[in-house]
XYZ file of C-alpha atoms in Angstrom:
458
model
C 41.572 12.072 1.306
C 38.825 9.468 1.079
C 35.605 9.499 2.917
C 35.784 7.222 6.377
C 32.876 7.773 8.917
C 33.149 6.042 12.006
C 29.261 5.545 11.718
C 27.087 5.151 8.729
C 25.480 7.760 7.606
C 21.992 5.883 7.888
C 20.095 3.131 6.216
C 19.285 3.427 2.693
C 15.847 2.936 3.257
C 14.216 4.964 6.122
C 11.125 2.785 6.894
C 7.624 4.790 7.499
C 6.027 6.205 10.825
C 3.368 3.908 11.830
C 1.682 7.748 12.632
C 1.951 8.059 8.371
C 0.211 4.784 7.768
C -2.850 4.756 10.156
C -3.066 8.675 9.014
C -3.254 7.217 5.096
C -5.683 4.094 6.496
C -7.986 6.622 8.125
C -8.115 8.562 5.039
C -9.050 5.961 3.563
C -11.871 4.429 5.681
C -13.234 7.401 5.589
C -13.380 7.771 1.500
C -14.697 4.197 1.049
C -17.657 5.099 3.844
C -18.737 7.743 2.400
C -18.826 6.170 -1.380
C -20.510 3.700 0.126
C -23.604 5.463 1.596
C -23.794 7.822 -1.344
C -24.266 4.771 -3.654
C -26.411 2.799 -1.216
C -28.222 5.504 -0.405
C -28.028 9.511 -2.785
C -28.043 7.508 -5.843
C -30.102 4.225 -5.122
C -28.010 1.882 -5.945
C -28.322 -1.825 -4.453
C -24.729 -3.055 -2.697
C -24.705 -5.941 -0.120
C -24.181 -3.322 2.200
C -23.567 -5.724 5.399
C -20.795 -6.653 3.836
C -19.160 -3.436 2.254
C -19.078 -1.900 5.611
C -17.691 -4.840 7.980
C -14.441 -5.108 5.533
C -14.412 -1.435 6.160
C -15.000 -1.618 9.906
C -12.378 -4.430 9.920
C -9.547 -0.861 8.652
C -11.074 0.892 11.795
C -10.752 -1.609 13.981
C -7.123 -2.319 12.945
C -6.459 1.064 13.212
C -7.411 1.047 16.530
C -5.417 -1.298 17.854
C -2.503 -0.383 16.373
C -2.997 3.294 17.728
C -3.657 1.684 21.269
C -0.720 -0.488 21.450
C 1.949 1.214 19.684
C 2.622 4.860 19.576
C 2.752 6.614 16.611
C 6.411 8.185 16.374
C 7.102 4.800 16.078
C 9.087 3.422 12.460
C 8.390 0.381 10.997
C 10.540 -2.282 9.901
C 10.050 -2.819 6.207
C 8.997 -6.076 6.654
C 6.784 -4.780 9.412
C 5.266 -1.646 7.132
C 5.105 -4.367 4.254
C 2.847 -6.288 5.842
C 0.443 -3.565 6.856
C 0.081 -2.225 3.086
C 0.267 -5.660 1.866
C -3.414 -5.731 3.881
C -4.605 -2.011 2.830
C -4.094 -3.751 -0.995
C -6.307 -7.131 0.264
C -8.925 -5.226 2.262
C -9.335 -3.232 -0.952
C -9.494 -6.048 -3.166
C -12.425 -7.320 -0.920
C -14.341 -4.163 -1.273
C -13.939 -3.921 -5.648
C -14.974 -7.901 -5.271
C -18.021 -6.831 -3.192
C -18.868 -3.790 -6.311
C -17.955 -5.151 -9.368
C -14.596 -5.451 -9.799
C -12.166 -4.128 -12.333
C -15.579 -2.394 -13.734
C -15.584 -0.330 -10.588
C -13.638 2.778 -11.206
C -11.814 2.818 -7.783
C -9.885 -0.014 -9.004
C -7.256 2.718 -9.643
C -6.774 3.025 -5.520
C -4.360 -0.472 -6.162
C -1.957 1.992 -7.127
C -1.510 3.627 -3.380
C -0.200 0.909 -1.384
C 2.408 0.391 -4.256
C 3.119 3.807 -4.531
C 3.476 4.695 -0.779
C 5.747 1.667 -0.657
C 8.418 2.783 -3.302
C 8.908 6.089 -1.863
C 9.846 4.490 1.267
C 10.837 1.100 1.445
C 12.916 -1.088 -0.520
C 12.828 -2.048 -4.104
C 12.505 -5.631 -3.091
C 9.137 -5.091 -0.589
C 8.002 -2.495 -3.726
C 7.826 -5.347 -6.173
C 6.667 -7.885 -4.206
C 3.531 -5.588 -3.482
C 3.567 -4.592 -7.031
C 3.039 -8.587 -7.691
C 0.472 -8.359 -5.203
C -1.224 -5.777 -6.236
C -1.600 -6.850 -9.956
C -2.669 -10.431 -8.727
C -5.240 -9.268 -6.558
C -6.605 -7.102 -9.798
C -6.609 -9.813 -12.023
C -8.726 -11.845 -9.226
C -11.507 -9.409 -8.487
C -11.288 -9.075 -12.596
C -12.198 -12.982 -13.530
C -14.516 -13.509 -9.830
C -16.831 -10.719 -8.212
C -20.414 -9.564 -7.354
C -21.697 -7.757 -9.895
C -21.667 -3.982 -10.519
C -24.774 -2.418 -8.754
C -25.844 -0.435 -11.648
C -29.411 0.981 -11.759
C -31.820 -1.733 -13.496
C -34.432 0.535 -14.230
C -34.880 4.075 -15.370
C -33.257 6.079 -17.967
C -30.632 3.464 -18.257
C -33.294 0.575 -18.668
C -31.144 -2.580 -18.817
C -28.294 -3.306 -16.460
C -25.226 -2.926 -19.225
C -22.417 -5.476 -19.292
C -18.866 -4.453 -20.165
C -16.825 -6.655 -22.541
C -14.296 -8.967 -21.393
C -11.617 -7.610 -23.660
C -12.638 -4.190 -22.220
C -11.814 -5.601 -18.823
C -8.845 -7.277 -19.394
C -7.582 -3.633 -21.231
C -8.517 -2.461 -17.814
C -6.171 -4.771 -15.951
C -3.508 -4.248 -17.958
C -3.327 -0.414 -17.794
C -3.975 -0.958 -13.883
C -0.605 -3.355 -14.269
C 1.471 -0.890 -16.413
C 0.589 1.585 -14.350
C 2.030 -0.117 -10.842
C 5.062 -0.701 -12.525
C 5.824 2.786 -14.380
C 4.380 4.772 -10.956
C 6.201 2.377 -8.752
C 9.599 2.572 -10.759
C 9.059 6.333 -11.330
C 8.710 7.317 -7.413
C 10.954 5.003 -6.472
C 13.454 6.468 -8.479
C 12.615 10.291 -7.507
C 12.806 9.136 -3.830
C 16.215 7.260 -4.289
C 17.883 10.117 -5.613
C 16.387 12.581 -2.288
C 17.639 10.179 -0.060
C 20.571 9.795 -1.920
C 21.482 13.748 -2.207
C 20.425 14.166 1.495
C 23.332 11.678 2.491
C 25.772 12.939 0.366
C 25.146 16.198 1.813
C 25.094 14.884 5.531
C 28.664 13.461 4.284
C 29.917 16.724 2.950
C 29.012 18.400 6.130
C 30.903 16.279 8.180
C 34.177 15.755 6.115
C 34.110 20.049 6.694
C 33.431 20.146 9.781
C 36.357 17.958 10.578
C 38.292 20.054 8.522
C 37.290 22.769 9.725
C 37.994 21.457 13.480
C 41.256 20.756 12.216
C 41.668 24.367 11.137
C 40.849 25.868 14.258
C 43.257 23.473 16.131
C 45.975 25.853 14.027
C 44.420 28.587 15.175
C 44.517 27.485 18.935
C 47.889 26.194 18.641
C 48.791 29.919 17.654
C 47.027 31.475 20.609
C 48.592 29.091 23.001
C 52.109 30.353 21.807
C 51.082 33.724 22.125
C 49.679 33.420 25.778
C 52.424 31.278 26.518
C 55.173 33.638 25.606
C 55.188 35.770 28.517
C 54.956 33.527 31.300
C 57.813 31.913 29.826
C 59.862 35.100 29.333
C 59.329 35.906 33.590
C 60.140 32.263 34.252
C 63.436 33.105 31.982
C 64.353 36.327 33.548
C 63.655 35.328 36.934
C 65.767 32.050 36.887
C 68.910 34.424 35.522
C 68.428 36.764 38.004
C 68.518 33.621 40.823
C 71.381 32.108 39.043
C 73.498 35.537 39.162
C 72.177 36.673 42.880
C 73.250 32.676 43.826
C 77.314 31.762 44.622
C 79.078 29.787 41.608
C 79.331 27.239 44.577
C 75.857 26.755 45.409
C 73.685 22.769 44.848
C 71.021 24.835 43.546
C 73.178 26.315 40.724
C 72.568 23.455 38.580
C 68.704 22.980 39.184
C 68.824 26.905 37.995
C 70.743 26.226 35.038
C 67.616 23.706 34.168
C 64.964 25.417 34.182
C 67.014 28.389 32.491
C 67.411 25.611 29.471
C 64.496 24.053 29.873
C 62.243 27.874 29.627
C 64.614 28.406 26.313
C 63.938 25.274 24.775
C 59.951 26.014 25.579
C 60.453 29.336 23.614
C 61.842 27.926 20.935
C 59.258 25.390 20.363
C 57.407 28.333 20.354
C 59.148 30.325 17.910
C 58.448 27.492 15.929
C 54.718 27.929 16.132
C 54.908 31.537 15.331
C 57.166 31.952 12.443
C 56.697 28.773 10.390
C 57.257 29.919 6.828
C 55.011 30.374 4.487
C 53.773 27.168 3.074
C 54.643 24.937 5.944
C 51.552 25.203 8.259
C 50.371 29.020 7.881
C 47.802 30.203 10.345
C 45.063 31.681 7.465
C 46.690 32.153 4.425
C 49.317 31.238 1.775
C 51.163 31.446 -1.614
C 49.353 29.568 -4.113
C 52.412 27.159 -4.622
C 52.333 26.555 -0.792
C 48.517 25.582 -0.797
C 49.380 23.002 -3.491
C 52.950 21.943 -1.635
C 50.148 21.162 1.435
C 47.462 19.189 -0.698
C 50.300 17.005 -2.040
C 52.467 16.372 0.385
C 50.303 13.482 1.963
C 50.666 11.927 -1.836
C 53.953 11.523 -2.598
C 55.066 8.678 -0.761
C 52.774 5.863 -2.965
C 54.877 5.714 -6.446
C 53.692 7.689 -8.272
C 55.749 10.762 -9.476
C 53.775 14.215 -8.534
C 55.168 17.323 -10.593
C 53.728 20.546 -9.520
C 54.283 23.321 -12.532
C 53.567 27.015 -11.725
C 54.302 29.656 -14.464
C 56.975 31.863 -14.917
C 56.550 35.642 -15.679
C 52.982 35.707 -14.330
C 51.184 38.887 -12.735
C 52.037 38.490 -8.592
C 51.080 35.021 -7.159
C 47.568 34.837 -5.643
C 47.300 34.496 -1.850
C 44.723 32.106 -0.918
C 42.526 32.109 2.577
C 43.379 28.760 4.172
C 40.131 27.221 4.042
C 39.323 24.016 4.897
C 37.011 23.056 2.409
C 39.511 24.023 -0.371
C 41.959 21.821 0.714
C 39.754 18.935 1.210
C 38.349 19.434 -2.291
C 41.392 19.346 -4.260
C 42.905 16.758 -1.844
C 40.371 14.824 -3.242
C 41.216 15.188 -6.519
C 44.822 14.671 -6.292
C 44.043 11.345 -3.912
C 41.932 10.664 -7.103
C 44.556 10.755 -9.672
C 47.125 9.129 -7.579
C 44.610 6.167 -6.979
C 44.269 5.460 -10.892
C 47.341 6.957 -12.158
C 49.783 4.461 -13.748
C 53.319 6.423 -13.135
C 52.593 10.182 -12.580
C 50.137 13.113 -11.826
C 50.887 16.579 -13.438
C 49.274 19.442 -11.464
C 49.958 22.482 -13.280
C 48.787 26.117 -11.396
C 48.009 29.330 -13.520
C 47.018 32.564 -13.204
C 46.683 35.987 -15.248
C 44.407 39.335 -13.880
C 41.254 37.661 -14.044
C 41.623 33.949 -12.841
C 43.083 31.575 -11.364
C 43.425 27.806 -12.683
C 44.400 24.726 -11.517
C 44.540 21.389 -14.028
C 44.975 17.783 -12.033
C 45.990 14.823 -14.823
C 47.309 11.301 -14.894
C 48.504 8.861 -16.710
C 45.685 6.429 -16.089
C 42.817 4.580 -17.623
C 40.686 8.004 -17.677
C 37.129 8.735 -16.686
C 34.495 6.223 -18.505
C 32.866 7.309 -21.275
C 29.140 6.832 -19.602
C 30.084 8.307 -16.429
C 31.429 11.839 -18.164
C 28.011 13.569 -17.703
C 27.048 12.146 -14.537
C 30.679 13.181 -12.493
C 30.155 15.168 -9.894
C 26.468 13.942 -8.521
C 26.210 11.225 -5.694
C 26.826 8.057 -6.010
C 28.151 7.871 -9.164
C 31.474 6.050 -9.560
C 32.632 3.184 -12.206
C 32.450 0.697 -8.911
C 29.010 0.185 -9.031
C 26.666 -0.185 -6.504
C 24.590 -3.009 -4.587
C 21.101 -1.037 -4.988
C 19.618 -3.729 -3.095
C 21.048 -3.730 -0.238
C 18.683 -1.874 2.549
C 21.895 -0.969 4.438
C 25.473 0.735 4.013
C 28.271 1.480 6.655
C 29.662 4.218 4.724
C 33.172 3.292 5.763
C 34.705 4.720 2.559
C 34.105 5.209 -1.074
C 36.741 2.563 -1.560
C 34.693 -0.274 0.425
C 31.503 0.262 -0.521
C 31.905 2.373 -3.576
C 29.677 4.971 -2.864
C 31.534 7.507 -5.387
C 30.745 10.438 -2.691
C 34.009 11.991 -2.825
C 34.137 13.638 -6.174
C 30.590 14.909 -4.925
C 32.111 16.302 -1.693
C 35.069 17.653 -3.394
C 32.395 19.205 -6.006
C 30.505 20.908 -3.267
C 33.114 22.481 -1.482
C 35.207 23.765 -4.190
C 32.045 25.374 -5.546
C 31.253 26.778 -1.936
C 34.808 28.932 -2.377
C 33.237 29.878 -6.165
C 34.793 27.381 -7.934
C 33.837 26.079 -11.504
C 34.992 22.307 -12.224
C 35.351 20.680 -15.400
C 36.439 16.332 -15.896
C 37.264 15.494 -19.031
C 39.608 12.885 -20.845
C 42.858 13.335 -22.590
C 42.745 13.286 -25.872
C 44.454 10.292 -27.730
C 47.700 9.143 -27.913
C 47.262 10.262 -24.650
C 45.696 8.678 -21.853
C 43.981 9.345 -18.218
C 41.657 11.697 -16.608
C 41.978 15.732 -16.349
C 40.162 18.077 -13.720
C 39.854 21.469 -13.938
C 39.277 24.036 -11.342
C 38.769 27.861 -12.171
C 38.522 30.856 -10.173
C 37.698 34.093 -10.751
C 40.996 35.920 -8.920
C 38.696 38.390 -7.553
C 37.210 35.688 -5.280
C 39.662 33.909 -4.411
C 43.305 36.179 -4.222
C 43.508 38.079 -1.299
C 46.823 39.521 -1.543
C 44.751 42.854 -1.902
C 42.770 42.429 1.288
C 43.350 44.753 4.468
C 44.714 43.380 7.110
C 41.982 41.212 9.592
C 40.756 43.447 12.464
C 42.825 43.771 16.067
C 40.467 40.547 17.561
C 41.011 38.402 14.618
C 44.601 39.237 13.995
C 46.961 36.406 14.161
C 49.929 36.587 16.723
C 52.397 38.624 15.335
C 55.674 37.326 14.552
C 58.852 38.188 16.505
């Protein structure tokens, strides 16, 4: 049961709200204003003032024409958003060249832009503004107006810091792009990534659980259907007795006599399939498992399904839809890597129930053994690169999302999973899945109330 969407789940990387940005640039026009005037003008400081506040009027005014001519629900392309923080970082650089530099401590801001960028857009736009950033840091570092420190006063002469200091400076301003920039780029990778694979697990249920109901609607329509089909039966043998053995009609009778009984035997079909072959809402463990298989058995590979002898009474398990997707999964799993054959072995005692999926194959890699079970992991690999996916299938693209979806909904139904290896000679890959009975074996369970009762059987 692998994953195929007929659409892609959505782009890897989202893009940003224009909205976000001019909300951010804003912010920031008005934090560089108001440093501005309380140097210039609270603490006396000389700055070519002129000049500090047309780079900042130059934000504003860009601001407003972007607000004017776009509107703000708007999402930028990342080459699009790129270019717009690639500008917040030069705009800035102008103002630290304007006050002094790397000596001015809102050299730090270079990290924003970067920042911003890796929780958004894609690694490739991250490090080219990363490059940017740390150029632009080492330019205002080696050329720039000096600092306007006070030249008279307590702190008499105008201090100089030393080059070395500087350079110190630039280099913890360049670590610092790349460890924050990896570091939120990584924390936002995995959101995006756990928010897809849960968009994914909510449609492969739903489908399923579509599916399901189409059982249960198939069950109502032979129940409706029944007795208009028993009239249509007794009134064509009372025509066919009240008409003369002679009669041209006798034959069209006759039809629709056979035609009504063939009708309710279809639907006798429906409505007392045994248990195991398409039950309405629940089955015998060993039917459950006869389902999940079945669509596995015609590939090559030898499927043995053990179930123990002498065991308390066999669970009865709610046909749910995420349960059999979930260990569908698995089985497709084994069958995919399996060299020969796939042992599924069923147990059960008063307190649990267990079932153990193995194969014959090459066996979960080592590195991966922790890590089975979360998005995106699988021994495929994956193009990290790439700003889009189509999500057509783990297979294709190698998105490793359907041991996460199996995962998911096998713990929804309270179970716990466990992948481990064989242990040598041995080879291949075993999964475990363990229920408590009490959650899961409803053989106990009163029967479902009058409404939600299935169609009895004749």
């Amino acid at each position: 049961m692998s994953l195929s969407l007929d659409h892609p789940i959505g782009e890897r990387f989202f893009g940003l709200r224009l909205d976000t940005l001019i909300r951010l640039r804003w912010l920031a026009i008005s934090g560089q204003t108001v440093a501005i005037v309380v140097v210039q003008w609270l603490l006396g400081f000389s700055l070519p003032i002129g000049a500090s506040l047309a780079v900042v009027a130059l934000s504003a005014w860009l601001n407003l024409a972007l607000r004017l001519r776009n509107p703000g629900a708007r999402r930028l392309s990342d080459v699009e958003a790129a270019w717009l923080l690639a500008y917040d970082i030069l705009q800035l650089a102008a103002l630290l060249f304007l006050t002094g530099g790397l000596s001015n401590p809102f050299a730090l801001l270079f990290l924003a832009p970067v920042l911003i960028s890796a929780t958004a857009l894609s690694p490739r736009t991250t490090i080219l503004l990363g490059v940017l950033a740390a150029a632009c840091a080492a330019l205002v570092g080696f050329w720039q107006m000096p600092l306007p420190w006070a030249s008279s006063g307590a702190l008499g002469a105008v201090p100089e810091l030393p080059t070395l200091y500087l350079v110190g400076i630039w280099l913890a301003l360049a670590i610092a792009i790349a460890f924050i920039g990896v570091h939120a780029w990584r924390v936002a990778e995995e959101t995006r990534e756990l928010s897809e694979a849960l968009a994914a697990t909510e449609l492969v249920l739903a489908r399923e659980q579509h599916l399901s109901a189409l059982d249960g609607l198939a069950a109502a329509a032979a129940h409706e259907l029944g007795t208009p089909l028993a009239t249509i039966t007794v009134v064509a043998k009372e025509l066919a007795r009240s008409l003369p053995a002679d009669s041209p009609m006798s034959d069209d009778i006759k039809l629709v006599s056979e035609q009504a009984e063939r009708c309710r035997a279809i639907l006798r079909r429906l409505t007392t399939l045994d248990a195991g072959e398409a039950p309405f809402d629940r089955m015998p463990i060993s039917h459950l498992l006869e389902d999940v298989v079945a669509p596995h058995r015609n590939f090559g590979i030898t499927i043995a399904v053990t179930l123990p002898n002498g065991a308390p009474g066999e669970p009865i398990i709610a046909r749910n839809p995420g349960l059999l997707y979930g260990l569908g999964n698995i089985v497709e799993n084994a069958v995919d890597f399996a060299e020969g054959r796939v042992n599924i072995v069923a147990s059960w005692s008063e307190d649990e129930v267990t079932i153990s999926v193995t194969d014959d194959g090459p066996g979960f890699p080592i590195e991966l053994l922790d890590s089975i079970g979360a998005p995106y992991v699988t021994s495929r690999g994956r193009n990290r690169w790439k700003r889009g996916t189509e999500s057509d299938g783990e297979d294709q693209n190698g998105l490793g999302l359907g041991v996460f979806i199996a995962k998911t909904l096998l713990e929804r139904t309270g179970a716990g999973l466990t992948f481990v290896n064989r242990p040598p000679p041995a080879h291949g890959a075993s999964v475990g899945v363990r229920w408590p009975r009490a959650l899961i074996d409803i053989s106990g369970d009163r029967e479902p109330e009058a409404e939600n009762r299935p169609p009895a059987r004749p």
